[in-house]
Coordinates of N, CA, C and O in Angstrom, one line a residue:
X1 N 76.7 81.9 89.8 CA 78.0 82.2 89.3 C 78.9 82.3 90.5 O 78.6 82.9 91.5
X2 N 80.1 81.7 90.4 CA 81.1 81.7 91.5 C 81.7 83.1 91.7 O 81.9 83.8 90.7
X3 N 81.9 83.4 92.9 CA 82.6 84.7 93.3 C 84.0 84.6 92.8 O 84.7 83.6 92.8
X4 N 84.5 85.8 92.3 CA 85.9 85.8 91.9 C 86.9 85.5 93.1 O 86.5 85.8 94.2
X5 N 88.0 85.0 92.7 CA 89.0 84.7 93.8 C 89.5 86.0 94.5 O 89.7 87.0 93.8
X6 N 89.6 86.0 95.8 CA 90.0 87.2 96.5 C 91.5 87.4 96.2 O 92.3 86.5 95.8
X7 N 91.9 88.7 96.5 CA 93.3 89.0 96.3 C 94.0 88.9 97.7 O 93.4 89.1 98.7
X8 N 95.3 88.6 97.7 CA 96.1 88.5 98.9 C 97.4 89.2 98.7 O 97.9 89.3 97.6
X9 N 98.0 89.6 99.8 CA 99.3 90.1 99.9 C 100.1 89.0 100.7 O 99.6 88.6 101.8
X10 N 101.3 88.7 100.2 CA 102.2 87.8 100.9 C 103.4 88.6 101.2 O 104.1 89.1 100.3
X11 N 103.8 88.7 102.5 CA 105.0 89.4 102.9 C 105.9 88.4 103.5 O 105.5 87.6 104.3
X12 N 107.2 88.4 103.0 CA 108.2 87.4 103.4 C 109.4 88.2 103.9 O 109.9 89.1 103.2
X13 N 109.8 87.8 105.1 CA 111.1 88.3 105.6 C 112.1 87.2 105.5 O 111.9 86.1 106.1
X14 N 113.2 87.5 104.8 CA 114.3 86.5 104.6 C 115.5 86.8 105.5 O 115.7 88.0 105.7
X15 N 116.2 85.8 105.9 CA 117.4 86.0 106.6 C 118.4 86.9 105.8 O 118.7 86.5 104.6
X16 N 118.7 88.1 106.2 CA 119.6 88.9 105.5 C 121.0 88.3 105.3 O 121.7 88.6 104.4
X17 N 121.4 87.4 106.2 CA 122.7 86.8 106.2 C 122.7 85.6 105.1 O 123.8 85.1 104.8
X18 N 121.6 85.2 104.6 CA 121.6 84.2 103.6 C 122.2 84.7 102.3 O 122.2 85.9 102.0
X19 N 122.8 83.8 101.5 CA 123.4 84.1 100.3 C 122.4 84.7 99.3 O 121.2 84.3 99.3
X20 N 122.8 85.6 98.4 CA 121.9 86.2 97.5 C 121.3 85.2 96.5 O 120.1 85.3 96.2
X21 N 122.1 84.2 96.1 CA 121.6 83.1 95.2 C 120.4 82.4 95.9 O 119.4 82.0 95.3
X22 N 120.6 82.1 97.2 CA 119.6 81.4 97.9 C 118.3 82.2 98.0 O 117.2 81.7 97.8
X23 N 118.4 83.5 98.3 CA 117.2 84.4 98.4 C 116.6 84.5 97.0 O 115.3 84.5 96.9
X24 N 117.3 84.6 95.9 CA 116.8 84.7 94.6 C 116.1 83.5 94.2 O 115.0 83.5 93.6
X25 N 116.6 82.3 94.5 CA 116.0 81.0 94.2 C 114.6 80.9 94.9 O 113.6 80.5 94.3
X26 N 114.6 81.4 96.2 CA 113.3 81.3 96.9 C 112.3 82.2 96.2 O 111.1 81.8 96.1
X27 N 112.7 83.4 95.7 CA 111.8 84.3 95.1 C 111.2 83.7 93.8 O 110.0 83.7 93.5
X28 N 112.1 83.0 93.0 CA 111.7 82.3 91.8 C 110.7 81.2 92.2 O 109.7 81.0 91.5
X29 N 111.0 80.4 93.2 CA 110.1 79.3 93.7 C 108.8 79.8 94.1 O 107.7 79.2 93.8
X30 N 108.7 81.0 94.8 CA 107.4 81.5 95.2 C 106.6 82.0 94.0 O 105.4 81.7 93.9
X31 N 107.3 82.6 93.0 CA 106.6 83.0 91.8 C 106.0 81.8 91.1 O 104.8 81.9 90.7
X32 N 106.7 80.8 91.0 CA 106.2 79.6 90.3 C 105.1 78.9 91.1 O 104.1 78.5 90.5
X33 N 105.2 78.9 92.4 CA 104.2 78.3 93.2 C 102.9 79.1 93.1 O 101.8 78.5 92.9
X34 N 103.0 80.4 93.2 CA 101.7 81.2 93.0 C 101.1 81.0 91.6 O 99.9 80.8 91.5
X35 N 101.9 81.0 90.6 CA 101.4 80.9 89.2 C 100.9 79.5 88.9 O 100.2 79.3 88.0
X36 N 101.3 78.5 89.8 CA 100.8 77.1 89.5 C 99.3 77.0 89.8 O 98.7 76.2 89.1
X37 N 98.8 77.7 90.7 CA 97.4 77.6 91.0 C 96.6 78.9 91.0 O 95.4 78.9 91.1
X38 N 97.4 80.0 90.9 CA 96.7 81.3 91.0 C 97.3 82.3 90.0 O 97.9 81.9 89.0
X39 N 97.1 83.6 90.2 CA 97.5 84.6 89.4 C 98.4 85.6 90.2 O 98.0 86.2 91.1
X40 N 99.7 85.7 89.7 CA 100.6 86.7 90.4 C 100.3 88.1 89.8 O 100.4 88.3 88.6
X41 N 99.8 89.0 90.6 CA 99.5 90.3 90.2 C 100.7 91.3 90.2 O 100.9 92.1 89.4
X42 N 101.5 91.1 91.2 CA 102.7 92.0 91.4 C 103.6 91.3 92.4 O 103.2 90.7 93.4
X43 N 104.9 91.6 92.3 CA 105.9 91.1 93.2 C 107.0 92.2 93.3 O 107.4 92.8 92.3
X44 N 107.4 92.5 94.5 CA 108.4 93.5 94.7 C 109.4 93.1 95.8 O 109.1 92.4 96.7
X45 N 110.6 93.5 95.6 CA 111.7 93.3 96.5 C 111.9 94.6 97.2 O 112.2 95.6 96.6
X46 N 111.7 94.6 98.5 CA 111.9 95.9 99.3 C 113.3 96.0 99.9 O 113.6 97.0 100.5
X47 N 114.1 95.0 99.7 CA 115.5 95.1 100.2 C 115.7 94.8 101.6 O 114.7 94.4 102.3
X48 N 116.9 94.9 102.1 CA 117.2 94.7 103.5 C 116.8 95.9 104.3 O 117.2 97.0 104.0
X49 N 116.1 95.6 105.4 CA 115.6 96.7 106.3 C 115.8 96.3 107.7 O 115.7 95.1 108.1
X50 N 115.9 97.2 108.6 CA 115.9 97.0 110.0 C 114.6 96.4 110.5 O 113.6 96.9 110.0
X51 N 114.6 95.5 111.4 CA 113.4 95.0 112.0 C 112.9 95.9 113.1 O 113.8 96.5 113.7
X52 N 111.7 95.9 113.3 CA 111.1 96.7 114.4 C 111.6 96.2 115.8 O 111.8 96.9 116.7
X53 N 111.8 94.9 115.8 CA 112.3 94.2 117.0 C 113.1 93.0 116.6 O 112.8 92.4 115.5
X54 N 114.1 92.6 117.3 CA 114.9 91.4 116.9 C 114.1 90.2 116.8 O 113.2 89.9 117.7
X55 N 114.4 89.3 115.8 CA 113.8 88.0 115.7 C 114.9 87.0 115.9 O 115.7 86.9 115.0
X56 N 115.0 86.4 117.0 CA 116.2 85.5 117.3 C 117.4 86.4 117.4 O 117.4 87.4 118.1
X57 N 118.4 86.1 116.6 CA 119.6 86.9 116.6 C 119.6 87.9 115.4 O 120.6 88.6 115.2
X58 N 118.5 88.0 114.7 CA 118.4 88.9 113.5 C 117.9 90.3 113.8 O 116.9 90.4 114.5
X59 N 118.7 91.3 113.4 CA 118.2 92.7 113.6 C 117.7 93.3 112.3 O 117.1 94.3 112.3
X60 N 118.0 92.6 111.2 CA 117.5 93.1 109.9 C 117.1 91.8 109.0 O 117.4 90.7 109.3
X61 N 116.3 92.1 108.0 CA 115.8 91.1 107.1 C 115.6 91.7 105.7 O 115.4 92.9 105.6
X62 N 115.6 90.8 104.7 CA 115.2 91.2 103.4 C 113.7 91.0 103.2 O 113.2 89.9 103.5
X63 N 113.0 92.1 102.8 CA 111.6 92.0 102.7 C 111.2 91.8 101.2 O 111.8 92.4 100.3
X64 N 110.3 90.9 101.0 CA 109.7 90.7 99.6 C 108.2 90.7 99.8 O 107.7 90.1 100.8
X65 N 107.5 91.2 98.9 CA 106.0 91.3 98.9 C 105.4 90.9 97.6 O 106.0 91.2 96.5
X66 N 104.4 90.1 97.6 CA 103.7 89.6 96.5 C 102.2 89.9 96.6 O 101.6 89.7 97.7
X67 N 101.6 90.3 95.5 CA 100.1 90.4 95.5 C 99.6 89.4 94.5 O 100.1 89.3 93.3
X68 N 98.6 88.6 94.9 CA 98.2 87.5 94.0 C 96.7 87.1 94.3 O 96.1 87.6 95.3
X69 N 96.2 86.4 93.4 CA 94.8 85.8 93.5 C 94.9 84.3 93.5 O 95.8 83.8 92.7
X70 N 94.1 83.6 94.2 CA 94.2 82.1 94.2 C 93.3 81.5 95.2 O 92.7 82.2 96.0
X71 N 93.1 80.2 95.1 CA 92.2 79.4 95.9 C 92.8 79.2 97.3 O 94.1 79.3 97.5
X72 N 92.0 78.7 98.2 CA 92.5 78.4 99.6 C 93.6 77.3 99.6 O 94.5 77.3 100.4
X73 N 93.5 76.4 98.6 CA 94.6 75.3 98.5 C 95.9 75.9 98.3 O 97.0 75.5 98.8
X74 N 96.0 77.0 97.5 CA 97.2 77.7 97.2 C 97.8 78.3 98.5 O 99.0 78.3 98.8
X75 N 96.9 78.9 99.3 CA 97.3 79.6 100.6 C 98.0 78.5 101.5 O 99.0 78.8 102.1
X76 N 97.4 77.4 101.6 CA 97.9 76.3 102.4 C 99.2 75.8 101.9 O 100.1 75.6 102.7
X77 N 99.4 75.7 100.6 CA 100.7 75.2 100.1 C 101.8 76.3 100.2 O 102.9 75.9 100.6
X78 N 101.5 77.6 100.0 CA 102.4 78.6 100.3 C 102.9 78.6 101.7 O 104.1 78.6 102.0
X79 N 101.9 78.5 102.6 CA 102.2 78.5 104.1 C 103.1 77.3 104.4 O 104.1 77.5 105.1
X80 N 102.8 76.1 103.9 CA 103.6 74.9 104.2 C 105.0 75.1 103.6 O 106.0 74.8 104.4
X81 N 105.1 75.5 102.4 CA 106.5 75.7 101.8 C 107.4 76.7 102.5 O 108.5 76.4 102.7
X82 N 106.8 77.8 102.9 CA 107.6 78.8 103.6 C 107.9 78.4 105.0 O 109.0 78.8 105.5
X83 N 107.1 77.6 105.7 CA 107.4 77.2 107.1 C 108.6 76.2 107.1 O 109.3 76.2 108.1
X84 N 108.8 75.5 106.0 CA 109.9 74.5 106.1 C 111.2 75.0 105.4 O 112.2 74.3 105.4
X85 N 111.2 76.3 104.9 CA 112.4 76.9 104.3 C 113.2 77.6 105.3 O 112.7 78.6 105.9
X86 N 114.4 77.2 105.5 CA 115.3 77.9 106.5 C 115.7 79.3 106.1 O 116.1 80.0 107.0
X87 N 115.5 79.7 104.9 CA 115.8 81.1 104.5 C 114.8 82.1 105.0 O 115.1 83.2 105.2
X88 N 113.6 81.6 105.2 CA 112.5 82.4 105.6 C 112.5 82.7 107.2 O 112.5 81.7 107.9
X89 N 112.6 83.9 107.5 CA 112.5 84.3 108.9 C 111.1 84.4 109.4 O 110.7 83.9 110.5
X90 N 110.2 85.1 108.6 CA 108.8 85.2 108.9 C 108.0 85.3 107.6 O 108.6 85.8 106.6
X91 N 106.7 85.0 107.6 CA 105.9 85.3 106.5 C 104.5 85.5 107.0 O 104.1 85.1 108.0
X92 N 103.7 86.2 106.1 CA 102.3 86.5 106.5 C 101.5 86.7 105.2 O 101.9 87.3 104.3
X93 N 100.4 86.0 105.2 CA 99.4 86.1 104.0 C 98.2 86.9 104.5 O 97.6 86.6 105.6
X94 N 97.9 88.0 103.8 CA 96.8 88.9 104.2 C 95.8 89.0 103.1 O 96.1 89.3 102.0
X95 N 94.5 88.7 103.5 CA 93.4 88.8 102.5 C 93.1 90.3 102.4 O 92.9 91.0 103.4
X96 N 93.0 90.8 101.1 CA 92.8 92.2 100.9 C 91.3 92.5 100.8 O 90.5 91.7 100.4
X97 N 91.0 93.8 101.1 CA 89.6 94.3 100.9 C 89.4 94.5 99.4 O 90.2 94.3 98.6
X98 N 88.2 95.0 99.1 CA 87.8 95.2 97.7 C 88.7 96.1 96.9 O 89.0 95.8 95.8
X99 N 89.2 97.2 97.5 CA 90.0 98.2 96.8 C 91.3 98.4 97.5 O 91.5 99.4 98.1
X100 N 92.2 97.5 97.3 CA 93.5 97.6 98.0 C 94.3 98.7 97.4 O 94.2 99.1 96.2
X101 N 95.2 99.3 98.2 CA 96.1 100.4 97.7 C 97.2 99.7 96.9 O 97.5 98.5 97.1
X102 N 97.9 100.5 96.1 CA 99.0 100.0 95.3 C 100.2 99.7 96.3 O 100.3 100.4 97.3
X103 N 101.0 98.7 95.9 CA 102.1 98.4 96.7 C 103.2 99.5 96.5 O 103.5 99.9 95.4
X104 N 103.7 100.0 97.6 CA 104.7 101.1 97.5 C 106.0 100.5 97.0 O 106.3 99.3 97.3
X105 N 106.8 101.3 96.4 CA 108.2 100.9 96.0 C 109.1 101.5 97.0 O 109.5 102.7 96.9
X106 N 109.4 100.8 98.1 CA 110.2 101.3 99.2 C 111.6 101.7 98.8 O 112.2 102.6 99.3
X107 N 112.2 101.0 97.8 CA 113.5 101.4 97.3 C 113.5 102.8 96.7 O 114.4 103.6 96.9
X108 N 112.4 103.1 96.0 CA 112.3 104.5 95.4 C 112.1 105.5 96.5 O 112.7 106.6 96.4
X109 N 111.3 105.2 97.4 CA 111.0 106.1 98.5 C 112.3 106.4 99.3 O 112.6 107.5 99.7
X110 N 113.1 105.3 99.6 CA 114.4 105.5 100.3 C 115.3 106.4 99.5 O 116.0 107.3 100.0
X111 N 115.4 106.2 98.1 CA 116.3 107.0 97.3 C 115.8 108.5 97.3 O 116.7 109.4 97.3
X112 N 114.5 108.7 97.3 CA 114.0 110.1 97.4 C 114.4 110.7 98.7 O 114.8 111.9 98.7
X113 N 114.3 110.0 99.8 CA 114.7 110.5 101.1 C 116.2 110.8 101.2 O 116.5 111.9 101.7
X114 N 117.0 110.0 100.6 CA 118.4 110.3 100.6 C 118.7 111.5 99.8 O 119.5 112.4 100.2
X115 N 118.1 111.6 98.6 CA 118.3 112.8 97.7 C 117.8 114.1 98.4 O 118.5 115.1 98.4
X116 N 116.7 114.0 99.1 CA 116.2 115.2 99.8 C 117.1 115.6 101.0 O 117.4 116.8 101.2
X117 N 117.7 114.6 101.7 CA 118.6 114.9 102.8 C 119.9 115.5 102.2 O 120.5 116.4 102.8
X118 N 120.3 115.0 101.1 CA 121.6 115.6 100.5 C 121.4 117.0 100.0 O 122.3 117.8 100.0
X119 N 120.2 117.3 99.5 CA 119.9 118.6 98.9 C 119.5 119.6 100.0 O 119.6 120.8 99.7
X120 N 119.2 119.2 101.2 CA 118.8 120.1 102.3 C 120.1 120.9 102.7 O 121.2 120.4 102.8
X121 N 119.9 122.2 103.0 CA 121.0 123.0 103.5 C 121.5 122.5 104.8 O 120.7 122.0 105.6
X122 N 122.8 122.7 105.1 CA 123.3 122.2 106.3 C 122.8 123.1 107.5 O 122.9 124.3 107.4
X123 N 122.2 122.4 108.5 CA 121.6 123.2 109.6 C 122.5 123.7 110.6 O 122.2 124.4 111.5
X124 N 123.8 123.3 110.5 CA 124.6 123.6 111.6 C 125.8 124.3 111.6 O 126.4 124.8 112.5

């Protein structure tokens, strides 16, 4: 019996300066590409965030993350497609271990942090 297809996380950093329509089209294209040969388990938009270090002239990027299952041919095609797309600043495909943690919702975490800061008494 063949082993089940492994799970992967795909993290994509998009140029924050790219038009929203262009970034949304890329997201739709990635969804379709994954579903063409594999199974899309989850996809999240983490929004525009500061980079840990500048990449070229970019200090921030829009983060998107996908969790999926699929064959090695799918990985090669995703890598090829993202390398030739000018909207993509960086991307990384990570093979997951047996029991991966749930993808965090960074937008919800950010909103909670803002709410907590607003509710905190003024220290000064």
